[in-house]
Short mmCIF file of C-alpha atoms and ligand atoms in Angstrom, two decimals:
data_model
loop_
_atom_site.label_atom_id
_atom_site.label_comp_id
_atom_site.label_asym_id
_atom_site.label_seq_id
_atom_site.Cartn_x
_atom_site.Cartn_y
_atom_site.Cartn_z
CA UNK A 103 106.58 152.18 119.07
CA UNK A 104 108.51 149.13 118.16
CA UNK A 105 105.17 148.21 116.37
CA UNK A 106 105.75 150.55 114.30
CA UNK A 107 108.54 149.24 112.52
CA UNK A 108 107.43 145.52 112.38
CA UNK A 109 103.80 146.30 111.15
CA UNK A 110 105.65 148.77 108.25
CA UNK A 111 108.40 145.76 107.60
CA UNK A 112 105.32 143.37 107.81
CA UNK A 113 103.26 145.06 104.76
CA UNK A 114 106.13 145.73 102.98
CA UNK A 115 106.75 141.77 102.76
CA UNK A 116 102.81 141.00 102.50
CA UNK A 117 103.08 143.47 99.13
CA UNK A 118 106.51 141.94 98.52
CA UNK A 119 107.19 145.49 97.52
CA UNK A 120 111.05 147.47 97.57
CA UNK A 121 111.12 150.34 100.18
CA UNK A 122 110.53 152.37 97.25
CA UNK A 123 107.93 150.92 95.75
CA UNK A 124 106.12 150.53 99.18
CA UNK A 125 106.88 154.54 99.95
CA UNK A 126 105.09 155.22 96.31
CA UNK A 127 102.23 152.67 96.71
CA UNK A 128 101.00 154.63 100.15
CA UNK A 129 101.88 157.77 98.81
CA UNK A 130 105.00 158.92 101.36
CA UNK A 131 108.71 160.15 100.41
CA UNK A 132 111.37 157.01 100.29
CA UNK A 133 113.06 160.08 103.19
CA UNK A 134 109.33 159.35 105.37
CA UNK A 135 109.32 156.31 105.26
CA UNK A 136 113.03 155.82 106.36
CA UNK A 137 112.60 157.75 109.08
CA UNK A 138 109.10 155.56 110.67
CA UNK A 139 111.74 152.39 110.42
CA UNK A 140 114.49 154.08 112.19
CA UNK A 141 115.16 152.29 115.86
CA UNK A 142 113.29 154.33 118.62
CA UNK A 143 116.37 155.64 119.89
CA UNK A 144 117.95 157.31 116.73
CA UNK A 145 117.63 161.35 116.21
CA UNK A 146 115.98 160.83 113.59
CA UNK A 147 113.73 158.57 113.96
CA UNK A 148 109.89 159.50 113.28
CA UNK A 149 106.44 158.20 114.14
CA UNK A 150 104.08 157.55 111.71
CA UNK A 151 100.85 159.49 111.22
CA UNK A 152 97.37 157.63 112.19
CA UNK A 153 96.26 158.00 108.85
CA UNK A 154 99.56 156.69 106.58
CA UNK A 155 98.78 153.61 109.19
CA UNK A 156 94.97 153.30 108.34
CA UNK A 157 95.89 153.95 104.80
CA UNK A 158 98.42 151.23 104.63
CA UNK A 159 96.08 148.28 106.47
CA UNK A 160 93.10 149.38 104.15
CA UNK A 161 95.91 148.13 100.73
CA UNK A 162 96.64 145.47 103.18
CA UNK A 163 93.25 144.05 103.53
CA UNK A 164 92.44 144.69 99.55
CA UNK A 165 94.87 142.82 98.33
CA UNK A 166 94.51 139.33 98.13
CA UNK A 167 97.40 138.33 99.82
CA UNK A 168 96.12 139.35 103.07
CA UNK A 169 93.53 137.19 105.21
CA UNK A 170 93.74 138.80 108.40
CA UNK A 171 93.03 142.54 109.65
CA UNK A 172 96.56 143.87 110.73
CA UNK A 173 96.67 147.32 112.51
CA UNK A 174 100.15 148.53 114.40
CA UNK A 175 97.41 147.79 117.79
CA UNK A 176 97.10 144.15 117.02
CA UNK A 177 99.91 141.67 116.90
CA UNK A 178 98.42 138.31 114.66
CA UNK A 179 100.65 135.32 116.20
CA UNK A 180 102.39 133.53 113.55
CA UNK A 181 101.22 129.93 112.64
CA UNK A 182 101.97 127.41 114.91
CA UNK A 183 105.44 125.87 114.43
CA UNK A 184 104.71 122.25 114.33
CA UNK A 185 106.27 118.90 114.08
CA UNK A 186 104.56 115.85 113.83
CA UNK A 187 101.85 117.24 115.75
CA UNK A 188 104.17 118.81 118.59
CA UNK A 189 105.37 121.98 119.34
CA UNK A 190 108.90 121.58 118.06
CA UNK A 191 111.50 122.89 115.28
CA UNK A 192 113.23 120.17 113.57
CA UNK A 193 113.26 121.19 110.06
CA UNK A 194 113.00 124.51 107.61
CA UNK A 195 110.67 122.24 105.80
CA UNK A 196 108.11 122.74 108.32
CA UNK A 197 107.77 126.14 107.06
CA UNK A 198 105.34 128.10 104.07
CA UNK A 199 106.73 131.30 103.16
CA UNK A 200 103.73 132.67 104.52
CA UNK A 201 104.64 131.47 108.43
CA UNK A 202 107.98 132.10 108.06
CA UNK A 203 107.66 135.70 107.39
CA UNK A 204 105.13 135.72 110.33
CA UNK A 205 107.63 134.79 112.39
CA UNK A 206 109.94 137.53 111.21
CA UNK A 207 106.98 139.97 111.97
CA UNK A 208 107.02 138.54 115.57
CA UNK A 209 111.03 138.76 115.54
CA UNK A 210 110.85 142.44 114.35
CA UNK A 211 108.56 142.85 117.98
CA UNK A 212 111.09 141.42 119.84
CA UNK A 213 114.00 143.92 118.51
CA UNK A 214 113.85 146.48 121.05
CA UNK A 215 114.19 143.43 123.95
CA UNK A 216 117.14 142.53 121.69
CA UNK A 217 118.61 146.02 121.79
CA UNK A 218 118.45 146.22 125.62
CA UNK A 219 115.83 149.01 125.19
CA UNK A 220 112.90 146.53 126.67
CA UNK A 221 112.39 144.02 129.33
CA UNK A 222 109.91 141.45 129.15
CA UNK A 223 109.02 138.39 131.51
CA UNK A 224 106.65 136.55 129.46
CA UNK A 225 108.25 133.24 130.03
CA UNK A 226 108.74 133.93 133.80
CA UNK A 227 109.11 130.99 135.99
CA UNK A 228 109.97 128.61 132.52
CA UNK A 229 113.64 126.53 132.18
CA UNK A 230 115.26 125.55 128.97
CA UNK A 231 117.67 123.00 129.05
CA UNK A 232 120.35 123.63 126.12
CA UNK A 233 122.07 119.80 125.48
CA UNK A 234 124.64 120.31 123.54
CA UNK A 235 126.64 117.24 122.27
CA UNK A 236 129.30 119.30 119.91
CA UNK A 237 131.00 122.59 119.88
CA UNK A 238 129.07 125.29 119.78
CA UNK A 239 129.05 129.63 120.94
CA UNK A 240 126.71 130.99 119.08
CA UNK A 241 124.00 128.91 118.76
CA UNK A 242 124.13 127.64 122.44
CA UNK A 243 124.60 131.06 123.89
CA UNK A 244 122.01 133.15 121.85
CA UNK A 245 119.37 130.62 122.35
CA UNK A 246 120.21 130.99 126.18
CA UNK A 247 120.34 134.58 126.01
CA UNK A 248 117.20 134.66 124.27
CA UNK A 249 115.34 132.35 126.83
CA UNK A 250 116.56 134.71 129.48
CA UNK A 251 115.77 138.19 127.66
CA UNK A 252 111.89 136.65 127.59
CA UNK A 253 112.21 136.02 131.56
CA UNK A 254 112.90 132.40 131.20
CA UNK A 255 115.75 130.17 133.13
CA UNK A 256 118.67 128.07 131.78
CA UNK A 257 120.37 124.44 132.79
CA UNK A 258 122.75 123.30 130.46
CA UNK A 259 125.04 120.45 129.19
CA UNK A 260 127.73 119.96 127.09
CA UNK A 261 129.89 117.19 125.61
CA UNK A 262 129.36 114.08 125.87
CA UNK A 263 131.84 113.08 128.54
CA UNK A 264 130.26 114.88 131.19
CA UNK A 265 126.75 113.08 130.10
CA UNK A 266 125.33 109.74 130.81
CA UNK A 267 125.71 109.38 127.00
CA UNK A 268 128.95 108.07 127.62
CA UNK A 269 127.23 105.48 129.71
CA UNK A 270 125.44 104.23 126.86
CA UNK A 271 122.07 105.83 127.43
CA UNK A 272 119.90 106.14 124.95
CA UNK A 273 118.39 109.56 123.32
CA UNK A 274 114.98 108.30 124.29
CA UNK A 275 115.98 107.89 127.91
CA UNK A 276 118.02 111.14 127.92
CA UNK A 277 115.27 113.74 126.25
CA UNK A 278 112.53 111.65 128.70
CA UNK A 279 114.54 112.35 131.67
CA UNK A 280 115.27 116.37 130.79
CA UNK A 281 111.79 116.58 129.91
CA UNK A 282 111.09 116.24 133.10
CA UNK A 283 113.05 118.82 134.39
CA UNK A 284 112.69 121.55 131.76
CA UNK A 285 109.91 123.37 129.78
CA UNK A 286 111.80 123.45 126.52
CA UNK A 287 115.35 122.02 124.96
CA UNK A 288 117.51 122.77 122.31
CA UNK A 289 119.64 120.46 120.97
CA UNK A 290 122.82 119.77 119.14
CA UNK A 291 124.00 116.49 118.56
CA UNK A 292 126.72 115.01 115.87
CA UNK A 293 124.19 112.61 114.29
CA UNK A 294 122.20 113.63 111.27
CA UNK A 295 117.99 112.85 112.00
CA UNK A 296 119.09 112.23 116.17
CA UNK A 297 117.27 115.53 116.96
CA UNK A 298 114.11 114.45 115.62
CA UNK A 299 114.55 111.26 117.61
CA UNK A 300 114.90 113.64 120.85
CA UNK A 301 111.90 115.22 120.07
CA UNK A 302 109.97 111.94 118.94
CA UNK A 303 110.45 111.41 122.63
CA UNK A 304 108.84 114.09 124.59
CA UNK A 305 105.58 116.36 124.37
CA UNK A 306 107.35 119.50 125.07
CA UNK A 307 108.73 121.91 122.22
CA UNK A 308 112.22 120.32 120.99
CA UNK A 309 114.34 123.17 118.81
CA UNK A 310 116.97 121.72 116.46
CA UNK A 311 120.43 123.41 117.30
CA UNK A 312 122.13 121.50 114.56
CA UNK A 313 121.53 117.88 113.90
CA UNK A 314 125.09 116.72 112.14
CA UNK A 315 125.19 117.33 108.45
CA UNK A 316 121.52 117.77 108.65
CA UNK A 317 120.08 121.01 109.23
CA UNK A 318 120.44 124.01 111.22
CA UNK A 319 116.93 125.55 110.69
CA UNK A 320 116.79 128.31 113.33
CA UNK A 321 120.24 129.40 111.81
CA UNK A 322 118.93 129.38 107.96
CA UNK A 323 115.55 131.56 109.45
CA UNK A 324 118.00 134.58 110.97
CA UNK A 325 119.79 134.33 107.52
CA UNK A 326 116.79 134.89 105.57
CA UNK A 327 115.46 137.22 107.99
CA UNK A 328 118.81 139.02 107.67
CA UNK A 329 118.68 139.06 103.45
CA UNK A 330 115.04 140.70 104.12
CA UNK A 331 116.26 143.56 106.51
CA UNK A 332 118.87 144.15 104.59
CA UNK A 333 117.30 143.69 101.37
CA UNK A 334 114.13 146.04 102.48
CA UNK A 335 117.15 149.06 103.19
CA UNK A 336 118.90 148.24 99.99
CA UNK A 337 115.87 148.32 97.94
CA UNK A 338 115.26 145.04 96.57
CA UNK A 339 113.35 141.64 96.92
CA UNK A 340 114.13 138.15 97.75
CA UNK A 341 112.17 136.92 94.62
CA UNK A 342 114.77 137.08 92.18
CA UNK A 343 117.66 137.48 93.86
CA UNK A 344 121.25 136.11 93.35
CA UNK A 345 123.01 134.07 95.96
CA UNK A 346 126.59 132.63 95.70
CA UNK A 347 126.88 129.49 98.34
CA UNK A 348 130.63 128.76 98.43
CA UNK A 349 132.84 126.46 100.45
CA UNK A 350 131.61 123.13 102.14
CA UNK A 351 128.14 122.88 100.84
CA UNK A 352 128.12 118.77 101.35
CA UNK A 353 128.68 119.05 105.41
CA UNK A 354 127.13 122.49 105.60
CA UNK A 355 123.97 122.27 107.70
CA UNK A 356 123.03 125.89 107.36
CA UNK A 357 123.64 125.72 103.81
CA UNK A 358 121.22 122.60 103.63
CA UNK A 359 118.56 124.76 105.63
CA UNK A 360 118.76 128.43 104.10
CA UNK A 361 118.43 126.94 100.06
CA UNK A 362 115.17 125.20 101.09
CA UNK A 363 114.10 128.18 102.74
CA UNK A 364 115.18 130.32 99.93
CA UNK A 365 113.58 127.92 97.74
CA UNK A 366 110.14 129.23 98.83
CA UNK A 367 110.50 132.14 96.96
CA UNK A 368 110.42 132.84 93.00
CA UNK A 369 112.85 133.05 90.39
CA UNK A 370 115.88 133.02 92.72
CA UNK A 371 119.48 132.14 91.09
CA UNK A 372 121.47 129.85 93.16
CA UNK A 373 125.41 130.03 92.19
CA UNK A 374 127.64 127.20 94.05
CA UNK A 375 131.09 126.86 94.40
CA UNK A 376 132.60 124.01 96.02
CA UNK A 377 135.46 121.58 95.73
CA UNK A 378 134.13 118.59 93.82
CA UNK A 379 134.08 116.47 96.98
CA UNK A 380 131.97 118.90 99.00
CA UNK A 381 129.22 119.89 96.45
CA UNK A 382 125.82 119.91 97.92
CA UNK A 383 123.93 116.45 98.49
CA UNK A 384 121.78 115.82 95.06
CA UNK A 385 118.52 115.29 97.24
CA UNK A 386 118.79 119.13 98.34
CA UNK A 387 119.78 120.20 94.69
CA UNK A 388 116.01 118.61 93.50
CA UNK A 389 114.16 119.96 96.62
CA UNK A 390 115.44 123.69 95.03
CA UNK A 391 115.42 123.40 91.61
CA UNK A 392 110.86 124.85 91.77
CA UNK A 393 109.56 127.65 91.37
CA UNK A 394 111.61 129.34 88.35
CA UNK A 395 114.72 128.72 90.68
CA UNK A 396 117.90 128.53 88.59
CA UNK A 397 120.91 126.40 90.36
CA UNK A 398 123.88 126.74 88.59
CA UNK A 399 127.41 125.54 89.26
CA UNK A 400 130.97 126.65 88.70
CA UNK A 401 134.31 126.39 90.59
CA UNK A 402 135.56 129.71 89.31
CA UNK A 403 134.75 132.15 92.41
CA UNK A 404 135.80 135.48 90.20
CA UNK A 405 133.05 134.71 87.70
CA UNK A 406 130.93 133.11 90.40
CA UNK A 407 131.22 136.18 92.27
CA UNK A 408 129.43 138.68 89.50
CA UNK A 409 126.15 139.51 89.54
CA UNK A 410 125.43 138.37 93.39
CA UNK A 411 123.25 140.25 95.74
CA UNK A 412 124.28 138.11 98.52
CA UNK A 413 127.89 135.89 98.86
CA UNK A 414 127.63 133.02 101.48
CA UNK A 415 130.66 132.07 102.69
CA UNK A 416 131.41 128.60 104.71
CA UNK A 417 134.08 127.00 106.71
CA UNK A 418 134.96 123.68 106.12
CA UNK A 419 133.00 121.16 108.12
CA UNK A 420 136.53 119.25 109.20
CA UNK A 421 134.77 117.64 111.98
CA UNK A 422 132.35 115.51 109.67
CA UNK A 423 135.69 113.97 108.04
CA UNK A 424 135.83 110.29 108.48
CA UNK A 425 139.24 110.78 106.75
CA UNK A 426 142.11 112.96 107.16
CA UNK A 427 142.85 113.40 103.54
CA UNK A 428 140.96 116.42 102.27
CA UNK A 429 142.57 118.39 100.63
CA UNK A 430 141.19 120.92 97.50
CA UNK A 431 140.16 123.95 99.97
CA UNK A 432 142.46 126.30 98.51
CA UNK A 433 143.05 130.10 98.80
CA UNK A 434 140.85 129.62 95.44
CA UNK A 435 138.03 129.37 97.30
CA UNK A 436 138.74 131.84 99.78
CA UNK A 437 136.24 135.22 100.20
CA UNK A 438 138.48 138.31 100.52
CA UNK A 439 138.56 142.12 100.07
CA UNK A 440 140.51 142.12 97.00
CA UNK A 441 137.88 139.36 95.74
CA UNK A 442 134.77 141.41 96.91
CA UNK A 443 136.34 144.45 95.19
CA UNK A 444 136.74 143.13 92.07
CA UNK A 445 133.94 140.82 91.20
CA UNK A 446 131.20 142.33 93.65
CA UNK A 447 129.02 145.45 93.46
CA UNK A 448 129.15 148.26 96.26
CA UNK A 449 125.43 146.86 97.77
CA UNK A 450 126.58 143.27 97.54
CA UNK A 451 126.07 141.67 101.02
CA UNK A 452 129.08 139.16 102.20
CA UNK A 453 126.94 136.87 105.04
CA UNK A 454 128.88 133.60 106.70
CA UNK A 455 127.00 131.38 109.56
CA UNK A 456 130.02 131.52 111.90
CA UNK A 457 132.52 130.72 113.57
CA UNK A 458 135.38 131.37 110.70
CA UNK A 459 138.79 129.97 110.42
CA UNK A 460 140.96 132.69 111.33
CA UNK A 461 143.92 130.38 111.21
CA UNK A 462 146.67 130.85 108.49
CA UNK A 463 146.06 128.81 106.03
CA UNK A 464 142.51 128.10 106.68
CA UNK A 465 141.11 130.36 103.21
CA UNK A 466 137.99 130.93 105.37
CA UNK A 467 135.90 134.56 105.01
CA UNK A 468 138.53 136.99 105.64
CA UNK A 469 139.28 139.35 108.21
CA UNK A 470 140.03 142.16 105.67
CA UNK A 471 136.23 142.94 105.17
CA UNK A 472 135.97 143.87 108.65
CA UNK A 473 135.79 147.03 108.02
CA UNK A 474 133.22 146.92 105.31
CA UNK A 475 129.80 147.66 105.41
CA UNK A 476 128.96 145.24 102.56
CA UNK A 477 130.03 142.12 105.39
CA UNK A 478 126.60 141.35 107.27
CA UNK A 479 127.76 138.79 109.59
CA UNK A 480 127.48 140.85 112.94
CA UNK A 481 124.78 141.92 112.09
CA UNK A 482 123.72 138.17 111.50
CA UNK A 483 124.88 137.08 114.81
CA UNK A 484 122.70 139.95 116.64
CA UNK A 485 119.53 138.88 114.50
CA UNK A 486 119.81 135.21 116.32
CA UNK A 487 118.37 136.71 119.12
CA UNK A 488 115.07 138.08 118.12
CA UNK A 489 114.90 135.39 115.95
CA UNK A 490 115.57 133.00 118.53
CA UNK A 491 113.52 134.94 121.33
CA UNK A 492 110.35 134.38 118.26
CA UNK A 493 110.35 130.69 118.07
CA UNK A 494 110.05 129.95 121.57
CA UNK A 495 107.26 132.69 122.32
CA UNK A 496 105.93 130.98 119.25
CA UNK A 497 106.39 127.04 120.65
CA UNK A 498 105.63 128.39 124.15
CA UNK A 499 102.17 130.04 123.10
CA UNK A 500 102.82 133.56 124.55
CA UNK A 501 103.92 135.18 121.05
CA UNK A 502 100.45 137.54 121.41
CA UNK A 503 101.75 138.25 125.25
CA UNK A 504 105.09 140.08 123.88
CA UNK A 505 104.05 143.19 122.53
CA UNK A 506 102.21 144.19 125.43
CA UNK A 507 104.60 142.95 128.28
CA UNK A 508 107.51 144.87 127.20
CA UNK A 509 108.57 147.84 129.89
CA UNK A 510 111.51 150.06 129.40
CA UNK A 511 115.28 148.23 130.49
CA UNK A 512 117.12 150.47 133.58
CA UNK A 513 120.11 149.76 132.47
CA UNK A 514 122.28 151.61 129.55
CA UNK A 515 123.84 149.75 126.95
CA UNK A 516 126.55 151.29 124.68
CA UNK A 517 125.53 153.05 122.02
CA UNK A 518 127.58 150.88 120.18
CA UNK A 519 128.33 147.12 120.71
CA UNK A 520 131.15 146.07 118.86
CA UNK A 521 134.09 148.82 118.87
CA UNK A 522 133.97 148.70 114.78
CA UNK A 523 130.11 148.99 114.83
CA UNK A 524 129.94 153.05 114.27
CA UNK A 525 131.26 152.65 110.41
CA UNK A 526 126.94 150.60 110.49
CA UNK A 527 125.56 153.40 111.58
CA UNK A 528 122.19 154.38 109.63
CA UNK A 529 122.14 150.45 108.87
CA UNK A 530 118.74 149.16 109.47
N1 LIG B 277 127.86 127.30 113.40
C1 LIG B 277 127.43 126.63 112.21
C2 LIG B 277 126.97 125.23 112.52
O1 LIG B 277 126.96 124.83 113.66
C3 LIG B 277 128.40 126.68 111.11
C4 LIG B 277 129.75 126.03 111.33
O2 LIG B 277 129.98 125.41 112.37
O3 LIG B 277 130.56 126.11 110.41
O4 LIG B 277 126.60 124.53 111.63
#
């Protein structure tokens, strides 16, 4: 049934139509059409009559945006994810818009195994070794989590004092060695470009967990994938959208990775506020300014603020610092409730990669939103899994194995996750 929702979520992106608009076009109420994308498990939920689907793939394969037959029976893999010839993830910029919104269609698949509602054991037998050379929770554990919810195996390192790193051996050496052992690796390492040299130096698919100031691509591809969920509830579209970056766009991988992604689309007005010493790097700010993209800059974040459909909040990359010194992260730049109140509008989204500075003092995203429905950044953190569990069934080859694999979970989650999750209820 989860097929369902991702081949309804999939057309609507194809047509690059509003839920409205896509309701309208195949000639169903907005309330209809709600109810097909509802998860399985809510009262309300619905499923979709044969016809609505036979309807929907016939606009589907008129219009010229779509090459392949799609029907809710037949999952189409997403395009290879590719790097220099190998099965690895090193960069956003080995996307199109076109393959990364077929890997959102396979992510939407995977959302019931996300939600505990599905087992699968497609990558049975497989073991991903997660090398992680700097701080991480998120990234480390969701990528393990995922491995595991697809039937795959985890060994893992951190730090670089418990590695032979800090015996002098070389990335070459190390990712040859794991290689050996494992059937995939993600890795995060301080040093911009020393992913790529990890995965310059095996055959088997490399994922970049966060390559120093570089990038952070599987981060920026939940973000995006977040905007469109959220985006397809709300009623609009990326194309033309407003996002506010503020904080440390100059060390801020995920910042680096989500503009070029974002970049993809049309017409799309980029707002950044920064401290003059942490603007974003002037290569990145050409790679964005195409396709009717605006970029604009400012360092007031009350008039920043107006207009956006999405606010991205940062924390400041402290841990890039050669120096001390810095100093010009203020409460100024600091993303509040009183802020959000004031300059935002009710169906703004407030998004942040994670972790924040809860510290006092630290004028990172704050706590005060919790409560908020507007303040997407749990529901973020839960999209790294299906989002995660896509791109290895993608660099592992068994992304058309998923869909059919899937058995129910014996187990019972809660109905909620997180204790403050109820006020999201009828989110999705
Ligand atoms: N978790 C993100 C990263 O690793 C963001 C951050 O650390 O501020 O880049």
């Amino acid at each position: 049934m989860s097929v369902q929702q991702s081949f309804l979520r999939d057309a609507m992106r194809k047509l690059n139509l509003t839920r409205e608009a896509f309701a309208g076009r195949i000639g169903v109420t907005r309330r209809a059409l709600d109810s097909w994308l509802l998860p399985i498990e809510s009262q309300e939920f619905r499923s979709m009559p044969e016809i609505v689907e036979r309807f929907t793939s016939e606009i589907l394969q008129s219009s010229a945006l779509e090459v392949n037959t799609q029907s809710v029976h037949h999952v189409i893999s997403p395009a290879p994810i590719s790097f220099e010839g190998r099965p690895q993830l090193i960069s956003v910029e080995q996307f199109s818009r076109e393959s990364a919104e077929a890997l959102f269609r396979l992510a939407d698949i995977m959302q019931p195994i996300a939600r505990r509602q599905k087992i699968s054991r497609v990558l049975e037998g497989a073991v991903l070794g997660n090398l992680f050379f700097e701080a991480s929770t998120r990234t480390r554990v969701s990528f393990g989590a995922a491995f595991c919810r697809l039937g795959g195996a985890i060994c893992d390192t951190t730090g670089f004092t418990f590695s032979s790193m800090a015996k002098g051996e070389s990335i070459y050496d190390t990712s040859r060695v794991i290689s050996g052992y494992v059937d995939a690796m993600v890795v995060r390492h301080p040093e911009q470009g020393s992913v790529a040299e990890f995965a310059r130096a095996t055959n088997i698919p490399v994922v970049n967990g966060g390559d120093g100031a570089g990038e952070h691509p599987s981060q920026a591809l939940l973000d995006l994938y977040t905007i469109q969920r959220e985006f397809s509830r709300l009623n609009r579209v990326v194309d033309g959208m407003h996002i506010v970056f503020v904080g440390d766009l100059k060390y801020g991988r995920t910042v680096h990775s989500l503009v070029k992604l974002l970049a993809l689309y049309r017409g799309i007005k980029f707002t950044l506020i920064a401290p003059p010493s942490l603007d974003l790097p002037s290569h990145i700010l050409e790679q964005i300014s195409k396709n009717g993209n605006v970029v604009e800059h400012t360092s007031s974040l009350t008039s920043g603020l107006i207009g956006a459909d999405v606010v991205y909040a940062t924390r400041v990359q402290k841990e890039r610092f050669s120096d001390e010194s810095f100093e010009g992260y203020t409460p100024e730049f600091q993303i509040n409730k009183a802020l959000v109140d004031a300059s935002c509008r009710p169906d703004t989204l407030v998004m942040h990669p994670l972790p924040r500075d809860s510290r006092a003092g630290a004028n990172d995203l704050s706590t005060d939103l919790n409560h908020d429905s507007r303040l997407a950044i749990f529901r973020q953190t839960d999209n790294g899994i299906p989002i995660r569990m896509a791109i290895f069934a993608s660099l592992l080859g068994v992304d058309n194995q998923v869909a059919h694999s899937m058995r129910d979970a014996a187990w019972l989650p809660p109905r909620y996750i997180g204790p403050d999750d109820a006020i999201f209820h009828g989110i999705d």
